[in-house]
Amino acid sequence: GQQLNQSPQSMFIQEGEDVSMNCTSSSIFNTWLWYKQDPGEGPVLLIALYKAGELTSNGRLTAQFGITRKDSFLNISASIPSDVGIYFCAGHLNSGYALNFGKGTSLLVTP
Amino acid sequence: EAGVAQSPRYKIIEKRQSVAFWCNPISGHATLYWYQQILGQGPKLLIQFQNNGVVDDSQLPKDRFSAERLKGVDSTLKIQPAKLEDSAVYLCASSLGWGLDEQFFGPGTRLTVL
């Protein structure tokens, strides 16, 4: 599969702070997706992006599909304890339909 | 609507033993996926079925892994014989169609090979 470079690897923040994480690749993607995985569960889709430059929000979450189609970011505003989990970027390469995942960003939020 | 069901949730085996995992996708979903998630990494696609046909199995270690979806509904993934490096969570997902359709994941089966 295609390598997606996701950063940071982990974040430890206080409740109420904003969070930003990003994902880059050397290849062009035609979709970027952001998932959250809780312990013992499968990933759940948060936001899906389908067009270069697209900026989409889902509540306190905002994600953007980079203009070059090689990167994406996810912002979480005013974090709360239930935001704790592992966030994965994922995408479909221009050439196929297999979904490629990054290694994840582990988010810890302290009250 | 019921989600993707997987069983067992946990399995511990010794190396060289065999193991099988079962997945029941969301009703009506034509496409089924098996992913391997090693600790600290993102899921990696092993095999994708469209109804009961294989669409992509390029990353499936075919010398020891096999999967089937005989009636186009539920599916089994088998490892025979297991190796230590097969320790991982095996996730099943399904989507209504294929291509860019949203994938819904099950809770996974955590396999430990001793």
XYZ file of N, CA, C and O in Angstrom, chain A residues 1 30-31 35 37 40-45 50 88 92 96-104, chain B residues 9 35 37 40-45 48 56 59 91 98-100 102-103 105-108 110:
184
model
N 0.801 -1.197 0.000
C 0.000 0.000 0.000
C 0.842 1.259 0.000
O 2.045 1.224 0.266
N -7.201 10.868 -4.636
C -8.430 11.489 -5.111
C -9.515 11.547 -4.043
O -10.602 12.049 -4.285
N -9.242 10.996 -2.858
C -10.076 11.248 -1.677
C -9.165 11.303 -0.453
O -8.095 10.684 -0.442
N -10.660 9.207 10.125
C -11.361 8.262 10.977
C -10.905 8.435 12.427
O -9.786 8.879 12.696
N -10.667 5.997 15.993
C -10.778 4.645 16.507
C -10.665 4.669 18.021
O -9.670 5.145 18.571
N -10.670 -1.081 21.252
C -11.542 -2.233 21.103
C -12.634 -2.074 20.058
O -13.524 -2.928 19.967
N -12.544 -1.009 19.271
C -13.550 -0.771 18.246
C -12.886 -0.580 16.889
O -11.684 -0.358 16.802
N -13.710 -0.655 15.847
C -13.195 -0.355 14.525
C -13.211 1.143 14.270
O -13.862 1.902 14.989
N -12.501 1.605 13.250
C -12.502 3.030 12.914
C -13.894 3.495 12.492
O -14.650 2.749 11.876
N -14.187 4.746 12.844
C -15.452 5.366 12.465
C -15.141 6.601 11.637
O -14.300 7.419 12.028
N -15.818 6.747 10.525
C -15.569 7.872 9.627
C -16.034 9.183 10.250
O -17.167 9.291 10.730
N -13.525 15.008 -1.099
C -13.493 14.432 -2.445
C -12.908 15.344 -3.508
O -12.710 14.915 -4.652
N -7.014 8.547 12.365
C -6.317 8.067 11.181
C -6.728 8.887 9.963
O -7.920 9.154 9.755
N -7.904 7.292 -1.034
C -7.868 6.454 -2.229
C -6.894 7.088 -3.206
O -6.991 8.265 -3.530
N -6.534 3.696 -8.042
C -7.264 2.504 -7.636
C -8.220 2.777 -6.511
O -8.409 3.903 -6.083
N -8.843 1.767 -6.007
C -9.870 1.951 -5.002
C -9.492 1.431 -3.627
O -10.277 1.520 -2.711
N -8.311 0.851 -3.446
C -7.906 0.390 -2.123
C -7.754 1.596 -1.198
O -7.218 2.631 -1.589
N -8.229 1.476 0.022
C -8.136 2.557 1.005
C -6.827 2.396 1.757
O -6.578 1.353 2.369
N -5.981 3.442 1.714
C -4.687 3.430 2.387
C -4.771 4.267 3.651
O -5.294 5.378 3.619
N -4.236 3.754 4.756
C -4.299 4.423 6.039
C -2.932 4.919 6.489
O -1.907 4.291 6.203
N -2.941 6.060 7.225
C -1.749 6.499 7.930
C -1.569 5.686 9.202
O -2.373 4.807 9.512
N -0.509 6.006 9.972
C -0.219 5.252 11.184
C -0.981 5.755 12.398
O -0.950 5.135 13.451
N -1.649 6.882 12.258
C -2.494 7.352 13.340
C -1.857 8.399 14.234
O -0.625 8.475 14.368
N -14.169 -12.194 19.263
C -13.553 -10.898 19.534
C -12.081 -11.045 19.888
O -11.285 -10.155 19.622
N -9.204 -6.259 6.777
C -8.004 -5.481 7.041
C -7.221 -6.137 8.181
O -7.799 -6.741 9.095
N -4.648 -4.949 11.209
C -4.128 -3.773 11.913
C -3.140 -4.236 12.975
O -3.525 -4.746 14.042
N -0.086 -0.175 16.721
C 0.641 1.058 16.428
C 0.593 1.474 14.973
O 1.255 2.448 14.600
N -0.163 0.753 14.161
C -0.259 1.092 12.751
C -1.708 1.230 12.323
O -2.634 0.859 13.051
N -1.901 1.774 11.133
C -3.231 1.849 10.572
C -3.623 0.532 9.914
O -2.771 -0.317 9.668
N -4.901 0.352 9.656
C -5.344 -0.873 8.985
C -4.727 -1.017 7.593
O -4.532 -0.031 6.890
N -4.442 -2.258 7.231
C -3.924 -2.564 5.902
C -4.875 -3.532 5.228
O -5.213 -4.580 5.783
N -5.314 -3.177 4.024
C -6.263 -4.030 3.299
C -5.627 -5.354 2.934
O -4.545 -5.401 2.356
N -10.558 -7.670 -0.734
C -11.818 -6.991 -0.962
C -12.689 -7.858 -1.862
O -12.234 -8.332 -2.909
N -9.729 -7.354 -5.004
C -8.330 -7.018 -4.743
C -7.825 -7.902 -3.622
O -8.369 -7.864 -2.523
N -2.491 -7.755 -1.369
C -1.695 -7.721 -0.144
C -1.996 -8.897 0.777
O -1.597 -8.890 1.949
N -9.825 -6.610 11.085
C -11.028 -5.818 10.956
C -11.776 -6.198 9.686
O -11.170 -6.360 8.633
N -19.020 -0.184 -4.278
C -17.567 -0.288 -4.195
C -16.969 1.037 -4.629
O -17.663 2.050 -4.680
N -15.657 1.065 -4.839
C -15.012 2.314 -5.190
C -14.909 3.228 -3.991
O -14.269 2.893 -3.004
N -15.579 4.373 -4.030
C -15.403 5.396 -3.007
C -16.511 5.381 -1.954
O -16.589 6.280 -1.125
N -18.589 4.793 1.404
C -18.151 4.761 2.799
C -18.077 3.327 3.293
O -18.982 2.524 3.073
N -16.973 3.030 3.987
C -16.783 1.713 4.582
C -17.137 1.781 6.061
O -16.714 2.689 6.763
N -16.861 -0.252 9.629
C -15.999 -1.260 10.227
C -16.674 -1.988 11.382
O -17.440 -1.405 12.151
N -16.334 -3.272 11.506
C -16.715 -4.030 12.680
C -15.729 -3.785 13.806
O -14.744 -3.067 13.629
N -15.968 -4.398 14.983
C -15.105 -4.158 16.139
C -13.766 -4.867 16.062
O -12.853 -4.544 16.818
N -13.636 -5.838 15.162
C -12.370 -6.530 14.991
C -12.223 -7.775 15.850
O -12.936 -7.968 16.841
N -9.113 -9.622 17.854
C -7.714 -9.472 18.276
C -7.079 -10.853 18.359
O -7.492 -11.683 19.166
